[in-house]
Short mmCIF file of C-alpha atoms in Angstrom, two decimals:
data_model
loop_
_atom_site.label_atom_id
_atom_site.label_comp_id
_atom_site.label_asym_id
_atom_site.label_seq_id
_atom_site.Cartn_x
_atom_site.Cartn_y
_atom_site.Cartn_z
CA MET A 134 -15.68 85.80 69.62
CA GLU A 135 -13.23 83.81 67.65
CA LYS A 136 -13.92 84.04 64.02
CA ARG A 137 -15.17 80.79 62.18
CA THR A 138 -12.23 80.95 59.81
CA ASP A 139 -9.73 80.92 62.70
CA LYS A 140 -10.45 77.69 64.19
CA ASN A 141 -7.98 74.84 63.67
CA SER A 142 -10.53 72.35 62.40
CA TYR A 143 -11.61 74.73 59.78
CA THR A 144 -8.00 75.49 58.66
CA ILE A 145 -7.25 71.89 58.39
CA ILE A 146 -10.49 71.05 56.46
CA PHE A 147 -9.74 74.16 54.23
CA ALA A 148 -6.30 73.00 53.47
CA ILE A 149 -7.29 69.51 52.61
CA ALA A 150 -10.09 70.70 50.43
CA MET A 151 -7.96 73.17 48.62
CA VAL A 152 -5.23 70.51 47.85
CA VAL A 153 -7.82 68.04 46.59
CA VAL A 154 -9.49 70.69 44.28
CA VAL A 155 -6.34 71.97 43.01
CA GLY A 156 -5.01 68.36 42.62
CA VAL A 157 -7.96 67.24 40.59
CA ILE A 158 -7.89 70.44 38.31
CA LEU A 159 -4.20 70.05 37.54
CA ALA A 160 -4.22 66.19 37.14
CA GLY A 161 -7.31 66.42 34.84
CA LEU A 162 -5.63 69.22 32.82
CA PHE A 163 -2.49 67.30 32.52
CA GLY A 164 -4.18 64.13 31.43
CA TRP A 165 -6.11 66.01 28.82
CA THR A 166 -3.14 67.97 27.29
CA LYS A 167 -0.53 65.13 27.65
CA PRO A 168 -1.09 63.56 24.25
CA MET A 169 -0.95 66.86 22.49
CA ILE A 170 2.21 67.94 24.30
CA THR A 171 3.92 64.64 23.44
CA VAL A 172 3.08 65.23 19.69
CA ASN A 173 4.51 68.73 20.09
CA GLU A 174 7.75 67.51 21.63
CA GLU A 175 8.33 64.90 19.00
CA ILE A 176 7.82 67.32 16.25
CA GLU A 177 10.17 69.81 18.07
CA LYS A 178 12.93 67.03 18.10
CA GLN A 179 12.51 66.46 14.41
CA GLN A 180 12.64 70.24 13.77
CA ASN A 181 15.87 70.58 15.97
CA ILE A 182 17.63 67.69 14.17
CA LEU A 183 16.67 69.10 10.74
CA TYR A 184 17.80 72.63 11.90
CA ALA A 185 21.34 71.26 12.72
CA MET A 186 21.82 69.92 9.26
CA GLY A 187 20.73 73.27 7.67
CA ILE A 188 16.98 72.51 6.84
CA ASN A 189 15.47 75.51 8.47
CA ASN A 190 13.70 78.61 7.49
CA ASN A 191 16.44 81.05 8.93
CA ASP A 192 16.33 84.56 7.61
CA ASP A 193 19.10 87.19 7.90
CA THR A 194 19.42 87.16 11.72
CA SER A 195 16.86 84.99 13.43
CA ALA A 196 16.76 81.16 13.91
CA ASN A 197 13.61 79.64 12.41
CA PHE A 198 12.52 75.99 12.26
CA VAL A 199 10.74 74.43 9.29
CA SER A 200 7.02 74.65 9.97
CA THR A 201 5.53 72.05 12.43
CA ASP A 202 3.29 70.70 9.64
CA GLU A 203 6.28 70.04 7.28
CA ALA A 204 8.65 68.77 9.89
CA PRO A 205 7.49 65.05 9.95
CA GLU A 206 7.76 64.79 6.23
CA LEU A 207 10.89 66.52 5.73
CA PHE A 208 12.49 64.48 8.61
CA LYS A 209 11.56 61.29 6.48
CA LYS A 210 12.88 62.87 3.44
CA TYR A 211 16.37 64.04 4.81
CA ILE A 212 17.17 61.75 7.65
CA LYS A 213 18.25 58.62 5.78
CA LYS A 214 19.32 56.48 8.79
CA GLN A 215 18.76 56.57 12.58
CA LEU A 216 21.30 54.72 14.50
CA VAL A 217 21.99 53.57 18.05
CA VAL A 218 25.63 53.78 18.58
CA SER A 219 27.58 52.05 21.41
CA SER A 220 30.68 53.38 23.11
CA ASP A 221 32.73 50.83 21.23
CA GLY A 222 31.70 52.25 17.74
CA LYS A 223 29.15 49.40 16.88
CA PHE A 224 25.77 50.45 15.83
CA THR A 225 22.31 49.24 14.99
CA GLU A 226 19.55 50.94 12.95
CA ASN A 227 16.53 51.99 14.79
CA ASN A 228 13.94 54.28 13.15
CA GLN A 229 12.60 55.41 16.65
CA ALA A 230 16.06 56.52 17.72
CA TYR A 231 14.97 60.13 17.84
CA LEU A 232 12.72 59.37 20.77
CA ILE A 233 15.70 58.18 22.91
CA ASP A 234 15.72 60.20 25.98
CA VAL A 235 19.35 61.42 26.42
CA LYS A 236 18.79 62.29 29.99
CA LYS A 237 17.74 58.82 30.82
CA GLU A 238 20.71 57.41 29.01
CA GLN A 239 23.02 59.55 30.74
CA ALA A 240 21.54 58.37 34.10
CA LYS A 241 22.06 54.80 33.04
CA ALA A 242 25.68 55.44 32.15
CA LYS A 243 26.13 56.93 35.70
CA ALA A 244 24.59 53.83 37.09
CA GLY A 245 27.21 51.63 35.27
CA GLU A 246 24.90 50.42 32.58
CA ALA A 247 25.55 50.66 28.73
CA ARG A 248 24.44 53.98 27.30
CA GLN A 249 22.62 54.12 23.90
CA LEU A 250 23.87 56.88 21.68
CA PRO A 251 21.43 58.08 19.26
CA LEU A 252 22.96 59.37 15.89
CA PHE A 253 21.04 60.58 12.82
CA VAL A 254 22.55 60.42 9.32
CA GLY A 255 21.19 62.98 7.08
CA GLU A 256 21.78 63.74 3.40
CA ASP A 257 20.99 66.98 1.74
CA GLU A 258 20.14 67.42 -2.06
CA LYS A 259 23.72 67.51 -3.09
CA GLY A 260 24.40 64.21 -1.46
CA LYS A 261 26.37 65.71 1.28
CA LYS A 262 26.17 63.68 4.45
CA TYR A 263 25.62 64.96 8.08
CA TYR A 264 25.98 62.96 11.27
CA ILE A 265 23.76 64.54 13.97
CA ALA A 266 24.21 63.70 17.64
CA PRO A 267 22.11 64.96 20.45
CA ILE A 268 24.08 66.04 23.70
CA ARG A 269 23.00 67.23 27.00
CA GLY A 270 24.42 69.08 29.97
CA LYS A 271 23.96 71.74 32.76
CA GLY A 272 23.67 75.45 32.36
CA LEU A 273 23.46 77.83 35.19
CA TRP A 274 19.94 77.20 36.35
CA ASP A 275 18.69 73.99 34.58
CA ALA A 276 19.43 71.61 31.72
CA ILE A 277 20.96 72.76 28.43
CA TRP A 278 21.04 70.54 25.36
CA ALA A 279 22.05 70.59 21.70
CA TYR A 280 21.94 68.85 18.36
CA VAL A 281 25.25 69.04 16.56
CA ALA A 282 25.58 68.12 12.90
CA MET A 283 29.15 66.95 11.88
CA ASP A 284 30.67 65.60 8.73
CA GLU A 285 32.72 62.42 8.71
CA ASN A 286 35.78 64.24 10.01
CA MET A 287 33.85 65.57 13.13
CA VAL A 288 33.82 69.12 11.77
CA VAL A 289 30.80 70.84 12.90
CA GLN A 290 28.19 71.70 10.04
CA GLY A 291 25.58 73.06 12.13
CA ALA A 292 24.22 73.25 15.66
CA TYR A 293 21.07 73.88 17.56
CA PHE A 294 21.30 74.77 21.17
CA ASP A 295 18.41 75.03 23.62
CA HIS A 296 17.86 75.33 27.41
CA LYS A 297 15.44 74.99 29.86
CA GLY A 298 15.73 78.01 32.09
CA GLU A 299 18.84 80.01 31.38
CA THR A 300 18.59 83.72 32.15
CA PRO A 301 16.73 85.70 29.30
CA GLY A 302 19.18 88.04 27.58
CA LEU A 303 22.30 86.22 28.89
CA GLY A 304 22.54 82.60 29.06
CA ALA A 305 19.39 81.98 27.11
CA ASN A 306 21.16 83.54 24.14
CA ILE A 307 22.79 80.16 23.42
CA LYS A 308 19.82 79.72 21.12
CA GLN A 309 20.52 82.86 19.00
CA ARG A 310 22.16 82.74 15.65
CA PHE A 311 25.15 84.84 16.72
CA PHE A 312 26.12 82.13 18.98
CA MET A 313 25.12 78.95 17.27
CA ASP A 314 26.45 80.07 13.88
CA ASP A 315 30.00 80.28 15.25
CA PHE A 316 30.18 76.63 15.65
CA ILE A 317 29.74 76.14 11.84
CA GLY A 318 33.09 74.78 10.40
CA GLU A 319 34.78 74.44 13.79
CA HIS A 320 36.86 71.34 14.28
CA LEU A 321 36.17 69.06 17.11
CA MET A 322 39.47 67.02 16.65
CA SER A 323 42.91 68.51 16.95
CA ASN A 324 45.92 66.57 15.49
CA GLY A 325 43.96 63.43 15.44
CA ASN A 326 42.72 63.65 18.91
CA PHE A 327 39.27 64.59 20.23
CA LYS A 328 39.49 68.10 21.81
CA GLY A 329 35.88 69.41 21.75
CA ILE A 330 34.91 73.18 21.43
CA ASN A 331 35.56 75.55 24.21
CA VAL A 332 33.38 78.57 24.72
CA ALA A 333 36.21 80.97 25.41
CA LYS A 334 36.26 84.27 27.13
CA GLY A 335 38.79 86.87 26.05
CA ASN A 336 39.09 85.04 22.81
CA ALA A 337 41.47 86.62 20.41
CA ASP A 338 39.28 85.70 17.61
CA PRO A 339 35.90 87.39 18.00
CA LYS A 340 34.92 87.21 14.40
CA ASN A 341 35.79 83.39 14.51
CA ASN A 342 37.92 83.17 11.51
CA ASP A 343 40.13 80.56 12.85
CA LYS A 344 38.12 77.37 12.61
CA THR A 345 40.77 75.01 13.89
CA ASP A 346 41.37 76.67 17.30
CA ASN A 347 38.77 74.62 18.93
CA GLU A 348 37.29 77.83 20.33
CA VAL A 349 34.23 80.07 19.83
CA ASP A 350 33.62 83.42 21.48
CA ALA A 351 31.66 83.40 24.74
CA ILE A 352 28.61 85.49 25.65
CA ALA A 353 29.21 88.37 27.89
CA GLY A 354 27.53 87.75 31.26
CA ALA A 355 26.89 84.03 30.63
CA THR A 356 30.02 82.45 31.85
CA ILE A 357 28.46 79.48 33.45
CA THR A 358 26.12 78.55 30.65
CA GLY A 359 29.09 78.80 28.29
CA ASP A 360 31.21 76.37 30.46
CA GLY A 361 28.21 74.19 30.45
CA VAL A 362 28.09 74.00 26.50
CA SER A 363 31.92 73.39 26.47
CA ALA A 364 31.60 70.60 29.18
CA MET A 365 28.66 68.85 27.31
CA ILE A 366 30.45 68.91 23.98
CA ARG A 367 33.56 67.61 25.56
CA SER A 368 31.93 64.80 27.54
CA ASP A 369 29.05 63.70 25.20
CA LEU A 370 30.49 64.16 21.52
CA LYS A 371 33.65 62.34 22.74
CA LEU A 372 31.45 59.23 22.94
CA TYR A 373 30.99 59.20 19.28
CA VAL A 374 34.56 59.14 18.28
CA PRO A 375 34.91 55.38 17.84
CA TYR A 376 32.09 55.46 15.58
CA PHE A 377 33.61 58.13 13.45
CA LYS A 378 36.86 56.13 13.47
CA THR A 379 34.78 53.17 11.97
CA LEU A 380 33.88 55.42 9.03
CA LYS A 381 37.47 55.83 7.92
CA GLN A 382 38.16 52.16 7.74
CA MET B 149 -11.88 108.21 32.95
CA GLY B 150 -15.65 108.04 32.51
CA LEU B 151 -15.90 104.40 33.04
CA LEU B 152 -14.32 104.29 36.43
CA SER B 153 -14.96 106.35 39.65
CA LYS B 154 -12.23 108.64 40.86
CA LYS B 155 -11.35 106.18 43.47
CA ASP B 156 -11.14 103.12 40.98
CA ALA B 157 -9.18 105.16 38.61
CA ALA B 158 -6.62 105.77 41.34
CA LEU B 159 -6.20 102.15 41.59
CA ILE B 160 -4.69 101.99 38.05
CA LYS B 161 -3.02 105.35 38.02
CA ASP B 162 -1.18 105.45 41.48
CA PRO B 163 1.17 102.32 40.96
CA LEU B 164 2.27 103.94 37.61
CA ALA B 165 4.08 106.74 39.48
CA ASP B 166 3.60 107.63 43.10
CA ASN B 167 3.04 104.17 44.54
CA ASN B 168 5.12 102.17 41.96
CA PRO B 169 5.67 98.66 43.16
CA ILE B 170 9.34 98.63 42.19
CA THR B 171 10.44 102.13 43.03
CA ILE B 172 8.37 102.92 45.94
CA GLN B 173 7.10 99.71 47.36
CA VAL B 174 10.33 98.08 46.49
CA LEU B 175 8.80 94.82 45.42
CA GLY B 176 9.63 92.58 42.52
CA ILE B 177 13.22 93.78 42.46
CA CYS B 178 14.63 90.30 41.88
CA SER B 179 12.90 89.83 38.59
CA ALA B 180 13.69 93.36 37.49
CA LEU B 181 17.36 92.57 37.90
CA ALA B 182 17.20 89.13 36.42
CA ILE B 183 15.50 89.47 33.13
CA THR B 184 16.00 93.04 32.02
CA ALA B 185 19.13 92.55 29.98
CA GLU B 186 16.92 92.61 26.91
CA LEU B 187 14.00 94.60 26.10
CA GLU B 188 12.02 91.90 24.57
CA ALA B 189 12.37 89.64 27.78
CA SER B 190 11.20 92.65 29.70
CA ILE B 191 7.95 92.93 27.62
CA VAL B 192 7.24 89.20 27.88
CA MET B 193 7.64 89.29 31.66
CA SER B 194 5.42 92.28 31.96
CA ILE B 195 2.52 90.61 29.93
CA SER B 196 2.83 87.54 31.88
CA VAL B 197 2.75 89.42 35.20
CA LEU B 198 -0.18 91.48 34.10
CA PHE B 199 -2.22 88.34 33.34
CA VAL B 200 -1.36 86.46 36.52
CA LEU B 201 -1.74 89.56 38.79
CA GLY B 202 -5.03 90.47 37.26
CA VAL B 203 -6.62 87.01 37.41
CA GLY B 204 -4.91 86.04 40.70
CA ASN B 205 -6.14 89.17 42.51
CA VAL B 206 -9.68 88.33 41.45
CA VAL B 207 -9.33 84.77 42.67
CA ILE B 208 -8.01 85.74 46.03
CA SER B 209 -10.55 88.42 46.36
CA LEU B 210 -13.35 85.89 45.87
CA MET B 211 -11.98 83.67 48.33
CA ARG B 212 -11.09 86.34 50.88
CA ASN B 213 -13.93 85.49 53.37
CA ILE B 214 -13.24 81.77 53.41
CA ILE B 215 -9.44 81.65 53.60
CA PRO B 216 -8.14 80.76 57.00
CA SER B 217 -5.80 83.57 58.13
CA LYS B 218 -3.40 81.09 59.67
CA ILE B 219 -2.54 79.65 56.25
CA ARG B 220 -3.34 82.49 53.84
CA ILE B 221 0.25 82.89 52.47
CA ILE B 222 0.18 79.20 51.45
CA VAL B 223 -3.17 79.50 49.89
CA GLN B 224 -1.83 82.63 48.00
CA LEU B 225 1.25 80.58 46.84
CA ILE B 226 -1.02 77.79 45.75
CA VAL B 227 -3.25 80.08 43.76
CA VAL B 228 -0.26 81.65 41.87
CA ALA B 229 1.35 78.41 41.12
CA THR B 230 -1.95 76.81 40.04
CA LEU B 231 -2.69 79.72 37.57
CA VAL B 232 0.90 79.66 36.18
CA ILE B 233 0.86 75.81 35.64
CA ILE B 234 -2.59 75.94 33.86
CA VAL B 235 -1.27 78.67 31.60
CA ASP B 236 1.86 76.79 30.86
CA LEU B 237 0.16 73.35 30.09
CA VAL B 238 -2.53 75.12 27.88
CA LEU B 239 0.20 76.94 26.02
CA LYS B 240 2.34 73.75 25.53
CA ALA B 241 -0.65 71.89 24.03
CA PHE B 242 -1.95 74.70 21.70
CA ALA B 243 0.87 77.21 21.23
CA TYR B 244 3.99 75.22 21.65
CA GLU B 245 6.26 77.92 20.14
CA LEU B 246 4.97 80.61 22.52
CA SER B 247 5.24 78.25 25.55
CA LYS B 248 9.01 77.87 24.77
CA THR B 249 9.51 81.52 24.90
CA LEU B 250 7.57 81.94 28.27
CA SER B 251 8.92 78.78 30.03
CA VAL B 252 11.82 80.37 31.54
CA PHE B 253 9.62 83.01 33.12
CA VAL B 254 7.35 80.57 34.78
CA GLY B 255 9.43 80.20 37.85
CA LEU B 256 10.15 83.92 38.06
CA ILE B 257 6.40 84.81 37.96
CA ILE B 258 5.57 82.33 40.86
CA THR B 259 8.19 83.92 42.96
CA ASN B 260 7.47 87.51 42.18
CA CYS B 261 6.86 89.32 45.32
CA ILE B 262 4.63 91.85 43.69
CA ILE B 263 2.07 89.12 43.16
CA MET B 264 2.12 87.88 46.70
CA GLY B 265 2.31 91.57 47.91
CA ARG B 266 -0.77 92.70 46.26
CA PHE B 267 -2.68 89.54 47.21
CA GLU B 268 -1.88 90.02 50.88
CA ALA B 269 -2.13 93.89 50.95
CA PHE B 270 -5.15 94.43 48.73
CA ALA B 271 -7.15 91.37 47.35
CA LEU B 272 -7.55 89.95 50.88
CA GLY B 273 -9.52 93.11 51.84
CA ASN B 274 -11.34 94.30 48.78
CA GLY B 275 -13.94 93.12 46.16
CA PRO B 276 -13.23 91.41 43.06
CA TRP B 277 -13.55 94.48 40.63
CA ARG B 278 -11.25 96.78 42.76
CA SER B 279 -8.92 93.95 43.14
CA PHE B 280 -8.74 93.37 39.44
CA LEU B 281 -8.11 97.07 38.84
CA ASP B 282 -5.41 97.01 41.52
CA GLY B 283 -3.78 93.98 39.98
CA ILE B 284 -3.82 95.49 36.54
CA GLY B 285 -2.44 98.89 37.88
CA ASN B 286 0.30 97.39 39.79
CA ALA B 287 1.32 95.13 36.85
CA LEU B 288 1.49 98.21 34.52
CA GLY B 289 3.63 100.14 37.15
CA TYR B 290 5.92 97.09 37.30
CA ALA B 291 5.98 96.93 33.29
CA VAL B 292 6.85 100.64 33.13
CA ILE B 293 10.00 100.13 35.18
CA LEU B 294 10.93 96.80 33.62
CA ILE B 295 10.64 98.32 30.06
CA ILE B 296 12.61 101.43 30.92
CA VAL B 297 15.46 99.41 32.51
CA GLY B 298 15.48 96.90 29.70
CA PHE B 299 15.53 99.71 27.21
CA PHE B 300 18.80 101.20 28.70
CA ARG B 301 20.38 97.84 29.48
CA GLU B 302 20.01 96.62 25.91
CA LEU B 303 20.81 99.81 24.32
CA LEU B 304 23.92 100.47 26.33
CA GLY B 305 25.02 96.93 26.86
CA SER B 306 24.41 95.23 23.40
CA GLY B 307 23.82 98.26 21.14
CA THR B 308 20.39 96.74 20.08
CA LEU B 309 16.90 97.21 20.75
CA LEU B 310 14.57 94.26 20.54
CA GLY B 311 17.53 92.35 19.02
CA ILE B 312 17.87 94.94 16.20
CA PRO B 313 21.20 96.76 15.96
CA VAL B 314 20.62 100.42 16.34
CA LEU B 315 24.14 101.81 16.93
CA GLY B 316 25.91 100.10 14.19
CA ASP B 317 28.05 96.97 14.23
CA PRO B 318 30.58 96.56 17.02
CA ILE B 319 32.77 94.08 15.03
CA GLU B 320 32.75 95.88 11.66
CA LYS B 321 33.11 99.23 13.29
CA THR B 322 30.31 101.01 11.54
CA GLY B 323 27.76 103.61 12.73
CA LEU B 324 28.62 104.92 16.36
CA TYR B 325 31.28 102.32 16.85
CA ALA B 326 33.44 104.14 14.07
CA PHE B 327 34.04 106.92 16.55
CA GLY B 328 35.49 104.74 19.03
CA TYR B 329 32.31 103.92 21.03
CA GLU B 330 32.06 100.60 22.90
CA ASN B 331 29.27 98.64 24.29
CA ASN B 332 29.46 98.43 28.07
CA GLY B 333 29.46 94.88 29.02
CA PHE B 334 28.82 95.74 32.44
CA MET B 335 25.36 96.80 31.57
CA LEU B 336 24.51 93.18 30.84
CA LEU B 337 25.14 92.17 34.51
CA SER B 338 22.47 92.43 37.22
CA PRO B 339 24.28 95.13 39.20
CA MET B 340 23.72 97.61 36.58
CA ALA B 341 20.07 96.87 36.70
CA LEU B 342 19.98 97.88 40.38
CA ILE B 343 22.02 101.03 39.54
CA VAL B 344 19.31 101.91 36.69
CA VAL B 345 16.48 101.24 39.22
CA GLY B 346 18.29 103.56 41.78
CA ILE B 347 18.63 106.22 39.20
CA ILE B 348 14.96 106.18 38.43
CA ILE B 349 14.11 106.14 42.32
CA TRP B 350 16.32 109.09 42.68
CA VAL B 351 14.87 111.00 39.83
CA GLN B 352 11.27 110.34 41.07
CA ARG B 353 11.95 111.37 44.61
CA THR B 354 13.78 114.58 43.54
CA ARG B 355 10.59 115.55 41.41
CA ASN B 356 8.30 114.56 44.22
CA LYS B 357 9.60 115.49 47.72
CA ASP B 358 6.56 113.93 49.37
CA LEU B 359 7.93 110.39 48.40
CA VAL B 360 11.06 111.05 50.66
CA GLU B 361 11.07 109.31 53.92
CA ASP B 362 12.56 110.96 56.81
#
């Protein structure tokens, strides 16, 4: 005799019931955790921006953010202005600029619309100014992004890289100190033109002593992720050049 | 083990050696190649699989009499995916830092063939308690191999363990590097994981001839 669970009708009813049950569980859980996750993500952005300008709890080797409790307060203290820059260098102040979704803005630019470029102007205790820009690109598996702090000459003062799903131990290492710290002091400009920073294999300068060669040393086994980092620096930071030119005038 | 009967204890012990999911059943190879360039990643992945396989096996075992056989694979997939998403959401809300570390593993857990393999081969035909033990046993067997491979790949590839330099500084030429030793960059690439797993299989089958197929 055919088993009850082998019948087509049973199979269909079971499938429908399972989808409904799983759907309700996941939707409920998502709705419940959503507000908490949003807050966590906002704090993380603040931590990232502060990290890039050197406000962090780094020890000798590992990268550590300021604590989540302190982040909103420190963000208010150190980030003096939040700007939305347009591609011709004009800007408006907007104290919610850190919530601008770079991914959506990139999609807008692709569709031919004007892209909003958030820029954060920070100032440390010594009065030194940092211009911090968020950038975004593609790694090997998924999105990669970064917050790059520059001075008014577009010399990198600090950077925080992150990724959604790069290979642990290889591409995922872009968020390790040994990679991020190499960017500090690197020039984005070369002879007055924007050149970016290339993540170079077979670099003759593994200790990264030469800061004006527009190159940092790549991570072994993470070629595509490294190329993604070079590409997003080239395409996204370039858009800020007109703004930096206005600073000189 | 006084707590477990001999048969139950075997569920935990067998996968650690003579019925190891990676070296004998040849399951879960993909993640063993992908994430073993560092010891830490191996350990995180092992713990994640331990949780998902333990709980998943129990869930599937409880449902084993009502799952229609025609769509059982899809049902198994939904159970794994749901479990992983639930864990991911809860971590994102309450332990955001930890969730960042784990997020890259989420996709790899869902597609880990050990999980589907144990659901299919064991949980569908056994009670919840035995399924739980089987899940834990296989996850531990998986963990043992992952950690051995991760240990050698990180040590020989980067000269570090858990991110801490143990062989000296390759750029300043201190420690072992002072004698002309070099890190083997090839160890960081996936093919070397396959070779390390191959060596483990070789050693294991040389020691226990029963495992050699004709």
